Amino acid sequence: MTANETFTEAGRDFIRDIVAADLAAKRHTQIVTRFPPEPNGYLHVGHAKSIALNFGIAEEFGGRCHLRFDDTNPTKEEREYIDAIERDVRWLGYDWGKHLYHASDYFEQLYEWAECLIRDGKAYVDDQPQDEMRANRGTLTEPGRNSPFRDRSVAENLDLFRRMRAGEFPNGARVLRAKIDMAAGNINLRDPALYRILNAPHPRTGTKWHIYPSYDFAHGQSDAIEGVTHSICTLEFEDHRPLYDWFLENLPVPSRPRQYEFARLNMTYMLLSKRVLTELVRGGHVAGWDDPRMPTIAGLRRRGVPPAAIRDFVKRIGVAKANSVVDVAMFEHSVREVLNRTALRRMAVLRPLKIVVENYPQEQSEELEAINHPDEQAAGTRRIRFGRELYIERDDFMEQPPKKFFRLSPGAEVRLRYAYFVTCRDVMKNAAGEPVELRCTYDPATKGGNALDGRKVKATMHWVSAADAVPAEVRLYNPLFTKPDPSASDFAADLNPNSVEVLADAKLEPALAADDLADPVQFERQGYFVRDADSRPGRPVFNRTVGLRDTWAKVSGGG
Ligand code: ATP
Ligand code: MG
């Protein structure tokens, strides 16, 4: 497969082709898919790929998609995760309607099917200690060895399994295993575990169960119970497919789902693994699951990434069967594309430098009109105030400018956006020799930003009037890791110590102080920003979603 094949036209891919062919051949009348998260962490952008695929296919082919919690491991599950997962799937724009399910809904049925296998001589209770069981499993090159308990009678197996269920044995004392083939080339078929003893309460079934089914024993049968037609999962489950099929062939299931595998999403500078993300949170390396540096859906939302950008990105990367790593620049490109269309323009000075317009009358100020969006007339205009004292960006001034620096420097004239031309006359400095204030003059004949005599300036700069500037905190985010391919096992070593930069002294135009401002905005010349939940009345906090520069558009020749 070439790299290009992963970029599919008009949302077609090999899975959609299979679905379309199945419908055409009337193998199914309605398509049913499912998204099956384990509620042991928050969803990340990799999950978004799977969500968009499963819900997208159901939508496009007039079928339905179930949200099913794979809650077979009660010790790792929490209510918080269940709520977060539901919220995030909805926020991404998908709806499971009344089709919300839990693997635990099927515990009784799964148990009965386990007894079926025992009665058919296809499952047995194994008393081997865990390490022995592992040692006897063999390796990729060596077959496994049969357990000494493999040939127990049906009656003995039934009795032991029922006592396992009744809670007579301590954790891990026995397991129920399928009796398949200890010499199978595929290790998943070497008598896989179906049930283990775990004397732990379950968030939904309480203390009813002392045994819990394995992922493999629960998954395909849950699909079959729900009438799932296409069970779509990531490539690491490809080797589990023969087992998935074995259960369906050996049990009286009500329908016959098929499993298809696709490549998981990997992205540069990110680790899309719930284990790592959990450790980042527990270890205090980030402020929480929704820290804007996290690749979680909650983190991206708090960062200001719109759901449409995630959907657009996922469509662009397509669905393939070969693993690859996507450049984060491509993700940011999708974010910019959506925000460029939707974000209102505002002015904010992140690192302020004061300027005093000496020839502007002391007590005077005036209102100027500023447009809210350059391509959307309907977005309208707003009034901004100009006065004698203003803030500009510190980087927009250089006392000794190099040749191509056209912004402000002593003697230079620039345009202040929507306002006037100003010329820098003098620089006031502190004891350390740093500029702390510029003395400027303005040309009243340039109101609106054009000179009547036709003279040109090379720079247009944003600014905020000092009299009504709103002080704010602005948080700039950099990649969480220093390397494009951080180590999953030793991720702490690759953490970026400068992943967040806090600017405590930013100055915003007053429109940005509105408490109900929820949508991201563009700070002109700076990037896209969104108000953070840490904002307090009179003290907004903004997160930078993404800067304006688009490296992906350059690389790909598009955009
Ligand atoms: P992790 O590997 O992060 O621990 P997981 O696979 O254990 O995730 P689940 O809750 O079991 O997490 O995942 C639910 C679904 O999301 C599964 O079908 C899984 O295949 C899919 N999925 C998980 N990670 C990705 C990814 N990076 N790209 C695409 N799909 C993914
Ligand atoms: Mg999983």
Coordinates of C-alpha atoms and ligand atoms in Angstrom, one line a residue:
M1 CA 0.0 0.0 0.0
T2 CA 1.4 3.4 -0.9
A3 CA 1.1 6.4 1.5
N4 CA -1.4 8.0 -1.0
E5 CA -3.9 5.3 -0.7
T6 CA -4.6 6.2 2.9
F7 CA -6.0 9.6 1.6
T8 CA -9.3 8.4 0.3
E9 CA -11.6 10.2 -2.1
A10 CA -15.0 11.3 -0.9
G11 CA -14.8 9.3 2.3
R12 CA -14.4 5.8 0.7
D13 CA -12.2 3.2 2.2
F14 CA -11.9 -0.6 2.3
I15 CA -14.4 -0.9 5.2
R16 CA -17.0 1.2 3.5
D17 CA -16.5 -0.8 0.3
I18 CA -17.2 -4.0 2.3
V19 CA -20.3 -2.5 3.8
A20 CA -21.6 -1.3 0.4
A21 CA -20.9 -4.7 -1.1
D22 CA -22.7 -6.5 1.7
L23 CA -25.8 -4.3 1.2
A24 CA -25.7 -4.7 -2.6
A25 CA -25.5 -8.5 -2.1
K26 CA -28.4 -8.3 0.4
R27 CA -26.3 -10.1 3.0
H28 CA -27.8 -7.5 5.4
T29 CA -30.8 -5.2 5.2
Q30 CA -29.5 -2.8 7.9
I31 CA -26.0 -2.0 9.0
V32 CA -25.2 -2.1 12.7
T33 CA -21.9 -0.9 14.1
R34 CA -20.7 -0.2 17.6
F35 CA -18.1 1.9 19.4
P36 CA -17.0 -0.2 22.4
P37 CA -14.9 1.8 24.9
E38 CA -13.5 0.4 28.1
P39 CA -14.5 3.0 30.8
N40 CA -11.0 3.1 32.3
G41 CA -9.9 6.5 31.0
Y42 CA -10.9 9.5 28.9
L43 CA -11.2 9.2 25.1
H44 CA -8.4 10.6 22.9
V45 CA -8.2 11.7 19.4
G46 CA -7.4 8.1 18.3
H47 CA -10.8 7.1 19.6
A48 CA -12.3 9.9 17.6
K49 CA -11.1 8.1 14.5
S50 CA -12.9 4.9 15.5
I51 CA -16.0 6.9 16.6
A52 CA -16.2 8.7 13.3
L53 CA -15.7 5.5 11.4
N54 CA -18.4 3.5 13.3
F55 CA -21.0 6.3 13.6
G56 CA -20.1 7.7 10.2
I57 CA -20.7 4.3 8.4
A58 CA -24.0 3.9 10.2
E59 CA -25.1 7.4 9.2
E60 CA -24.0 7.0 5.6
F61 CA -25.6 3.6 5.0
G62 CA -28.8 4.3 6.9
G63 CA -28.0 2.0 9.8
R64 CA -27.3 2.5 13.5
C65 CA -24.3 2.6 15.8
H66 CA -24.4 1.5 19.4
L67 CA -22.3 2.9 22.2
R68 CA -21.3 -0.1 24.3
F69 CA -19.3 0.1 27.4
D70 CA -16.9 -2.8 27.6
D71 CA -17.2 -3.0 31.4
T72 CA -15.8 -6.4 32.1
N73 CA -13.0 -5.2 34.4
P74 CA -14.6 -3.7 37.5
T75 CA -11.4 -2.8 39.2
K76 CA -10.4 -0.2 36.7
E77 CA -13.7 1.4 35.9
E78 CA -15.2 4.6 37.3
R79 CA -18.4 6.6 36.8
E80 CA -16.3 9.6 35.9
Y81 CA -15.0 7.8 32.8
I82 CA -18.5 6.7 31.7
D83 CA -19.8 10.3 32.0
A84 CA -16.8 11.7 30.2
I85 CA -17.1 9.2 27.3
E86 CA -20.8 9.9 26.7
R87 CA -20.1 13.7 26.8
D88 CA -17.2 13.4 24.4
V89 CA -19.0 11.2 21.8
R90 CA -22.0 13.6 21.9
W91 CA -19.7 16.7 21.6
L92 CA -18.0 15.1 18.6
G93 CA -21.5 15.2 17.0
Y94 CA -22.6 11.6 17.2
D95 CA -25.8 10.2 18.7
W96 CA -26.4 6.6 19.7
G97 CA -30.1 7.3 20.3
K98 CA -31.5 4.6 22.5
H99 CA -28.7 2.2 21.7
L100 CA -26.6 2.6 24.9
Y101 CA -25.4 -0.8 26.1
H102 CA -23.0 -2.4 28.5
A103 CA -21.2 -5.7 28.3
S104 CA -22.4 -6.2 31.9
D105 CA -26.0 -6.3 30.5
Y106 CA -25.0 -9.7 29.1
F107 CA -23.2 -11.3 32.1
E108 CA -26.1 -13.8 32.7
Q109 CA -26.2 -14.8 29.0
L110 CA -22.5 -15.0 28.7
Y111 CA -22.4 -17.2 31.8
E112 CA -25.0 -19.6 30.3
W113 CA -22.9 -19.8 27.1
A114 CA -19.9 -20.7 29.2
E115 CA -21.9 -23.6 30.6
C116 CA -22.9 -24.6 27.1
L117 CA -19.2 -24.8 26.2
I118 CA -18.5 -26.9 29.3
R119 CA -21.4 -29.3 28.5
D120 CA -20.1 -29.6 24.9
G121 CA -16.7 -30.6 26.3
K122 CA -15.2 -27.3 24.9
A123 CA -14.3 -25.6 28.1
Y124 CA -12.7 -26.6 31.4
V125 CA -11.7 -25.3 34.8
D126 CA -8.0 -25.0 35.2
D127 CA -6.3 -25.0 38.6
Q128 CA -2.8 -24.3 37.4
P129 CA -1.2 -21.3 39.2
Q130 CA -0.9 -18.3 37.0
D131 CA 2.8 -18.6 36.3
E132 CA 2.6 -22.2 35.4
M133 CA -0.3 -21.4 33.0
R134 CA 1.8 -18.8 31.4
A135 CA 4.9 -21.1 31.1
N136 CA 2.7 -23.8 29.6
R137 CA 1.4 -21.5 27.0
G138 CA 4.5 -21.9 24.9
T139 CA 5.9 -19.1 22.6
L140 CA 5.6 -18.0 19.0
T141 CA 8.0 -20.7 18.0
E142 CA 7.1 -23.4 20.5
P143 CA 3.8 -25.1 21.1
G144 CA 2.1 -25.0 24.5
R145 CA 1.6 -27.9 26.8
N146 CA -1.8 -29.3 27.9
S147 CA -2.9 -28.5 31.4
P148 CA -3.1 -31.5 33.7
F149 CA -6.7 -30.3 34.4
R150 CA -7.7 -30.3 30.7
D151 CA -9.5 -33.6 30.8
R152 CA -11.8 -33.1 33.7
S153 CA -15.3 -34.5 33.4
V154 CA -18.1 -32.3 32.3
A155 CA -19.7 -32.8 35.7
E156 CA -16.6 -31.7 37.6
N157 CA -16.2 -28.7 35.4
L158 CA -19.8 -27.6 35.9
D159 CA -19.5 -28.0 39.6
L160 CA -16.3 -26.1 39.9
F161 CA -17.5 -23.3 37.6
R162 CA -20.7 -22.9 39.6
R163 CA -18.7 -22.7 42.8
M164 CA -16.4 -20.1 41.1
R165 CA -19.6 -18.1 40.4
A166 CA -20.8 -18.5 44.0
G167 CA -17.6 -17.0 45.3
E168 CA -16.2 -20.0 47.0
F169 CA -12.6 -19.4 45.8
P170 CA -10.1 -16.6 46.2
N171 CA -9.1 -14.3 43.4
G172 CA -7.0 -16.0 40.7
A173 CA -7.4 -19.5 42.2
R174 CA -8.9 -21.0 39.0
V175 CA -9.9 -20.0 35.5
L176 CA -12.4 -21.3 33.0
R177 CA -10.6 -21.9 29.7
A178 CA -11.8 -22.8 26.2
K179 CA -10.6 -26.2 25.1
I180 CA -9.2 -25.5 21.6
D181 CA -5.6 -26.4 20.8
M182 CA -2.5 -25.8 22.9
A183 CA -0.4 -26.3 19.8
A184 CA -2.2 -23.7 17.7
G185 CA 0.1 -21.4 15.7
N186 CA -2.1 -18.5 16.9
I187 CA -1.4 -18.2 20.6
N188 CA -4.9 -16.7 21.1
L189 CA -6.3 -20.2 20.3
R190 CA -4.2 -22.0 23.0
D191 CA -7.0 -22.6 25.4
P192 CA -7.8 -18.9 26.1
A193 CA -9.2 -17.8 29.4
L194 CA -13.0 -17.2 29.4
Y195 CA -13.6 -16.4 33.1
R196 CA -11.4 -15.4 36.0
I197 CA -12.2 -15.2 39.7
L198 CA -12.4 -11.6 40.9
N199 CA -14.1 -11.0 44.2
A200 CA -14.8 -7.3 43.5
P201 CA -18.0 -5.3 43.2
H202 CA -19.0 -4.0 39.8
P203 CA -20.4 -0.5 39.3
R204 CA -23.5 -1.9 37.6
T205 CA -24.0 -5.4 38.9
G206 CA -22.8 -4.8 42.4
T207 CA -21.7 -7.9 44.3
K208 CA -23.6 -10.3 42.2
W209 CA -20.6 -11.7 40.4
H210 CA -17.4 -13.2 41.7
I211 CA -16.2 -14.1 38.2
Y212 CA -15.9 -11.8 35.2
P213 CA -15.6 -12.7 31.5
S214 CA -12.5 -12.0 29.5
Y215 CA -12.6 -9.3 26.8
D216 CA -12.5 -12.0 24.1
F217 CA -15.3 -14.0 25.6
A218 CA -17.5 -10.9 26.0
H219 CA -16.8 -9.0 22.9
G220 CA -18.0 -11.0 19.9
Q221 CA -21.0 -12.4 21.8
S222 CA -22.1 -8.9 22.8
D223 CA -21.9 -8.0 19.1
A224 CA -24.0 -11.0 18.2
I225 CA -26.6 -10.2 20.9
E226 CA -27.0 -6.7 19.6
G227 CA -27.1 -7.7 15.9
V228 CA -23.9 -5.9 15.1
T229 CA -23.1 -6.6 11.4
H230 CA -19.7 -5.1 11.1
S231 CA -17.5 -5.2 14.2
I232 CA -14.8 -2.7 13.4
C233 CA -11.6 -2.6 15.6
T234 CA -8.0 -1.8 15.4
L235 CA -5.2 -4.0 14.0
E236 CA -4.0 -5.4 17.3
F237 CA -7.2 -7.5 17.3
E238 CA -6.5 -9.1 14.0
D239 CA -4.9 -12.1 15.7
H240 CA -8.0 -12.4 17.9
R241 CA -10.3 -12.8 15.0
P242 CA -10.0 -16.6 14.8
L243 CA -11.1 -16.7 18.4
Y244 CA -13.9 -14.2 17.8
D245 CA -15.1 -16.6 15.1
W246 CA -14.6 -19.7 17.1
F247 CA -17.0 -18.5 19.8
L248 CA -19.6 -17.5 17.3
E249 CA -19.4 -20.9 15.6
N250 CA -19.5 -22.9 18.8
L251 CA -22.3 -21.0 20.6
P252 CA -26.0 -20.7 19.8
V253 CA -25.7 -16.9 19.1
P254 CA -28.6 -15.0 17.6
S255 CA -26.6 -13.4 14.8
R256 CA -23.4 -13.6 13.0
P257 CA -21.2 -10.4 13.1
R258 CA -17.9 -10.1 11.2
Q259 CA -14.9 -8.4 12.6
Y260 CA -12.8 -6.0 10.4
E261 CA -9.6 -4.3 11.4
F262 CA -8.1 -1.0 10.5
A263 CA -4.9 0.9 11.5
R264 CA -5.0 2.9 14.7
L265 CA -4.2 6.6 14.6
N266 CA -0.8 7.6 15.7
M267 CA 0.3 11.2 15.7
T268 CA 3.7 12.9 16.1
Y269 CA 4.5 14.4 19.5
M270 CA 1.6 12.5 21.0
L271 CA 1.2 9.2 22.9
L272 CA -2.3 7.9 22.2
S273 CA -2.5 5.3 24.9
K274 CA -4.8 5.3 27.8
R275 CA -2.2 3.8 30.1
V276 CA 0.3 6.7 29.3
L277 CA -2.5 9.3 29.6
T278 CA -3.6 7.9 33.0
E279 CA 0.0 8.0 34.2
L280 CA 0.4 11.6 33.0
V281 CA -2.7 12.6 35.1
R282 CA -1.9 10.5 38.2
G283 CA 1.8 11.6 38.1
G284 CA 0.8 15.2 38.1
H285 CA 2.6 15.8 34.8
V286 CA -0.5 17.6 33.5
A287 CA -3.3 19.4 35.3
G288 CA -5.9 16.7 34.5
W289 CA -7.6 14.7 31.8
D290 CA -8.8 18.0 30.2
D291 CA -5.4 19.8 30.4
P292 CA -5.2 21.5 27.0
R293 CA -1.9 19.8 26.3
M294 CA -3.5 16.4 26.4
P295 CA -4.6 14.6 23.2
T296 CA -7.9 13.7 24.9
I297 CA -11.2 14.9 23.5
A298 CA -11.7 16.8 26.7
G299 CA -8.3 18.4 26.4
L300 CA -8.8 19.4 22.8
R301 CA -12.2 20.9 23.6
R302 CA -10.7 23.0 26.4
R303 CA -7.9 24.0 24.1
G304 CA -10.6 25.4 21.7
V305 CA -10.4 22.7 18.9
P306 CA -13.9 22.6 17.3
P307 CA -15.5 19.2 16.9
A308 CA -15.8 19.9 13.1
A309 CA -12.0 20.1 12.9
I310 CA -11.6 16.7 14.5
R311 CA -14.2 15.2 12.1
D312 CA -12.5 16.9 9.1
F313 CA -9.1 15.7 10.2
V314 CA -10.3 12.1 10.6
K315 CA -11.9 12.2 7.1
R316 CA -8.7 13.5 5.6
I317 CA -6.5 10.8 7.1
G318 CA -8.8 8.1 5.8
V319 CA -8.9 4.5 6.9
A320 CA -6.2 2.0 5.9
K321 CA -4.9 -1.3 7.0
A322 CA -1.2 -0.3 7.4
N323 CA 0.0 1.4 10.5
S324 CA 1.5 4.9 10.1
V325 CA 2.2 8.1 12.0
V326 CA 0.3 11.2 11.0
D327 CA 2.1 14.6 11.2
V328 CA 0.5 16.7 13.9
A329 CA 0.8 19.6 11.4
M330 CA -1.9 18.0 9.4
F331 CA -4.2 18.0 12.5
E332 CA -3.4 21.7 13.1
H333 CA -4.2 22.4 9.5
S334 CA -7.7 21.1 9.9
V335 CA -8.1 23.2 13.1
R336 CA -7.0 26.3 11.3
E337 CA -9.3 25.7 8.4
V338 CA -12.3 25.5 10.5
L339 CA -11.3 28.4 12.8
N340 CA -10.4 30.6 9.9
R341 CA -13.9 30.3 8.7
T342 CA -15.7 30.6 12.0
A343 CA -13.6 32.6 14.5
L344 CA -14.4 36.3 15.0
R345 CA -11.3 38.6 14.8
R346 CA -10.3 40.5 17.9
M347 CA -7.2 42.4 19.0
A348 CA -5.1 41.4 22.0
V349 CA -1.6 42.3 23.0
L350 CA 0.2 39.3 24.6
R351 CA 3.4 41.0 25.7
P352 CA 2.6 44.7 26.0
L353 CA 4.7 47.7 25.4
K354 CA 3.1 51.0 26.1
I355 CA 3.1 53.8 23.6
V356 CA 2.1 57.4 24.2
V357 CA 0.8 59.4 21.2
E358 CA 2.1 62.8 22.2
N359 CA 0.2 64.9 19.8
Y360 CA -3.2 63.2 20.6
P361 CA -5.1 65.4 23.1
Q362 CA -4.9 64.3 26.7
E363 CA -8.6 63.8 27.6
Q364 CA -9.7 62.8 24.1
S365 CA -10.6 59.4 22.8
E366 CA -12.6 58.2 19.8
E367 CA -14.4 55.1 18.5
L368 CA -13.3 53.4 15.4
E369 CA -15.1 50.6 13.5
A370 CA -13.5 47.2 13.3
I371 CA -14.7 44.3 11.2
N372 CA -15.5 41.0 12.9
H373 CA -14.6 38.7 10.0
P374 CA -12.9 39.6 6.7
D375 CA -14.9 37.1 4.7
E376 CA -18.2 37.2 6.4
Q377 CA -20.0 40.5 6.1
A378 CA -22.8 39.1 8.2
A379 CA -20.5 38.9 11.2
G380 CA -20.7 42.7 11.2
T381 CA -18.5 45.2 12.9
R382 CA -17.7 46.5 16.4
R383 CA -16.5 49.7 17.9
I384 CA -13.0 49.9 19.4
R385 CA -11.6 52.9 21.3
F386 CA -8.5 54.8 20.3
G387 CA -6.7 57.2 22.7
R388 CA -3.5 58.7 23.7
E389 CA -2.1 55.7 25.5
L390 CA -2.0 52.3 23.8
Y391 CA -0.3 49.0 24.0
I392 CA 1.5 47.3 21.2
E393 CA 3.3 44.0 21.1
R394 CA 6.8 44.2 22.4
D395 CA 8.1 42.2 19.5
D396 CA 6.7 44.8 17.1
F397 CA 9.4 47.2 18.2
M398 CA 13.1 47.1 17.7
E399 CA 15.5 49.9 18.7
Q400 CA 18.1 48.7 16.2
P401 CA 16.1 47.0 13.5
P402 CA 17.7 44.7 11.0
K403 CA 17.3 45.4 7.3
K404 CA 13.9 43.7 6.7
F405 CA 12.2 44.7 9.9
F406 CA 9.4 47.0 8.8
R407 CA 7.5 47.3 12.1
L408 CA 8.1 50.1 14.7
S409 CA 11.6 51.5 15.3
P410 CA 12.9 55.0 16.1
G411 CA 11.8 57.2 13.2
A412 CA 9.7 54.5 11.5
E413 CA 6.1 55.0 10.6
V414 CA 3.6 52.1 10.7
R415 CA -0.2 51.7 10.5
L416 CA -2.2 50.8 13.6
R417 CA -5.0 48.6 12.4
Y418 CA -8.3 50.5 11.8
A419 CA -6.7 53.7 13.3
Y420 CA -3.9 55.9 12.1
F421 CA -0.3 56.0 11.0
V422 CA 2.1 56.5 13.9
T423 CA 5.8 57.3 14.0
C424 CA 8.1 56.5 16.8
R425 CA 9.9 59.6 18.2
D426 CA 11.6 58.4 21.4
V427 CA 12.3 55.4 23.5
M428 CA 12.0 55.4 27.3
K429 CA 14.0 52.6 29.0
N430 CA 14.4 51.1 32.4
A431 CA 17.6 50.7 34.4
A432 CA 18.4 47.5 32.5
G433 CA 18.2 49.4 29.2
E434 CA 15.0 47.7 28.1
P435 CA 12.3 49.8 26.3
V436 CA 9.4 50.4 28.7
E437 CA 7.5 53.1 26.7
L438 CA 7.6 54.6 23.3
R439 CA 6.8 58.2 22.6
C440 CA 5.1 58.5 19.2
T441 CA 3.1 60.9 17.1
Y442 CA 0.1 60.2 14.8
D443 CA -1.0 61.7 11.6
P444 CA -4.7 62.8 11.9
A445 CA -5.0 62.7 8.1
T446 CA -4.5 58.9 8.1
K447 CA -7.7 58.0 10.0
G448 CA -9.0 54.6 9.0
G449 CA -5.5 53.6 7.9
N450 CA -4.8 55.4 4.7
A451 CA -2.8 58.5 3.9
L452 CA -4.5 61.2 1.7
D453 CA -1.1 61.9 0.1
G454 CA -0.8 58.3 -0.9
R455 CA 2.3 57.5 1.2
K456 CA 2.7 53.9 2.1
V457 CA 3.8 52.1 5.2
K458 CA 5.0 48.5 5.2
A459 CA 3.5 47.3 8.5
T460 CA 0.1 47.1 10.0
M461 CA 0.1 46.3 13.7
H462 CA -2.5 45.3 16.2
W463 CA -2.9 47.4 19.4
V464 CA -5.2 47.9 22.4
S465 CA -6.1 51.2 24.0
A466 CA -4.7 51.4 27.5
A467 CA -7.7 53.2 29.0
D468 CA -10.1 50.3 28.5
A469 CA -7.7 47.3 28.0
V470 CA -8.7 44.2 30.0
P471 CA -5.8 42.6 31.8
A472 CA -5.7 38.8 31.1
E473 CA -3.7 35.7 31.4
V474 CA -2.9 33.9 28.2
R475 CA -1.6 30.4 28.1
L476 CA 0.5 29.3 25.1
Y477 CA 0.9 25.6 24.5
N478 CA 3.7 23.7 23.0
P479 CA 4.0 20.0 22.3
L480 CA 3.8 17.9 25.5
F481 CA 6.9 15.9 24.3
T482 CA 10.2 17.0 22.9
K483 CA 10.4 14.3 20.3
P484 CA 8.1 13.5 17.4
D485 CA 8.2 9.8 18.6
P486 CA 8.2 9.9 22.4
S487 CA 8.9 6.7 24.2
A488 CA 5.7 5.0 25.6
S489 CA 7.7 3.1 28.2
D490 CA 9.8 6.0 29.4
F491 CA 7.6 8.9 28.4
A492 CA 8.7 11.1 31.4
A493 CA 12.2 11.4 29.9
D494 CA 10.7 12.9 26.8
L495 CA 8.3 15.4 28.5
N496 CA 8.7 19.0 27.3
P497 CA 9.6 21.2 30.2
N498 CA 8.2 24.2 28.2
S499 CA 4.9 22.7 27.2
V500 CA 3.0 25.7 28.6
E501 CA 4.1 29.3 28.7
V502 CA 1.9 31.6 30.9
L503 CA 1.7 35.3 29.9
A504 CA 0.3 37.0 33.0
D505 CA 0.1 40.5 31.7
A506 CA -1.8 40.4 28.4
K507 CA -4.1 43.2 27.4
L508 CA -7.3 42.5 25.6
E509 CA -9.8 44.7 23.8
P510 CA -13.0 44.9 25.9
A511 CA -15.1 42.7 23.7
L512 CA -13.0 39.8 24.9
A513 CA -14.1 40.2 28.5
A514 CA -17.6 39.0 27.9
D515 CA -18.3 36.2 30.3
D516 CA -20.4 34.2 27.9
L517 CA -17.7 34.2 25.2
A518 CA -17.5 30.4 24.5
D519 CA -16.3 30.2 20.9
P520 CA -12.7 30.5 19.8
V521 CA -11.6 33.8 18.4
Q522 CA -8.7 34.9 16.3
F523 CA -6.3 37.3 18.0
E524 CA -5.2 39.2 14.9
R525 CA -1.7 38.3 13.8
Q526 CA -1.3 35.8 16.8
G527 CA -3.5 32.8 16.3
Y528 CA -6.7 31.3 17.6
F529 CA -7.6 31.5 21.3
V530 CA -10.4 30.4 23.5
R531 CA -11.6 31.5 26.9
D532 CA -10.7 29.0 29.6
A533 CA -12.8 27.9 32.5
D534 CA -10.3 29.3 34.9
S535 CA -11.5 32.8 33.9
R536 CA -12.7 35.0 36.8
P537 CA -14.9 38.2 36.4
G538 CA -12.6 40.9 35.2
R539 CA -9.7 38.5 34.8
P540 CA -10.2 36.3 31.7
V541 CA -7.9 33.5 30.9
F542 CA -7.3 32.4 27.3
N543 CA -5.8 29.3 25.8
R544 CA -4.0 29.4 22.5
T545 CA -5.6 26.8 20.4
V546 CA -3.2 27.0 17.5
G547 CA -1.0 29.7 16.0
L548 CA -1.6 31.2 12.6
R549 CA 1.3 29.8 10.7
D550 CA 0.5 26.7 8.8
T551 CA 3.4 24.4 8.1
W552 CA 1.2 21.6 6.7
A553 CA -0.2 23.8 3.9
K554 CA 3.4 24.4 2.8
V555 CA 4.4 20.8 3.0
S556 CA 1.4 19.5 1.1
G557 CA 1.2 22.4 -1.4
G558 CA -2.4 22.9 -0.5
G559 CA -4.3 25.1 2.0
Ligands
ATP1 P1 -5.6 2.5 24.5 O1 -4.8 1.7 23.5 O2 -5.4 4.0 24.4 O3 -5.5 2.0 25.9 P2 -7.9 1.0 24.0 O4 -7.9 0.4 22.7 O5 -7.6 0.1 25.2 O6 -7.1 2.3 24.0 P3 -10.8 1.1 24.2 O7 -11.6 1.8 25.1 O8 -10.7 -0.4 24.3 O9 -9.3 1.7 24.3 O10 -11.0 1.5 22.7 C1 -12.3 1.6 22.2 C2 -12.2 1.5 20.7 O11 -11.3 2.6 20.2 C3 -11.6 0.2 20.2 O12 -12.4 -0.3 19.2 C4 -10.2 0.6 19.8 O13 -9.8 -0.3 18.7 C5 -10.4 2.0 19.3 N1 -9.1 2.8 19.4 C6 -8.3 2.9 20.5 N2 -7.2 3.6 20.2 C7 -7.3 4.0 18.9 C8 -6.5 4.7 18.0 N3 -5.3 5.2 18.4 N4 -6.9 4.9 16.7 C9 -8.1 4.3 16.3 N5 -8.9 3.6 17.1 C10 -8.6 3.4 18.4
MG2 MG -9.1 -1.9 24.6

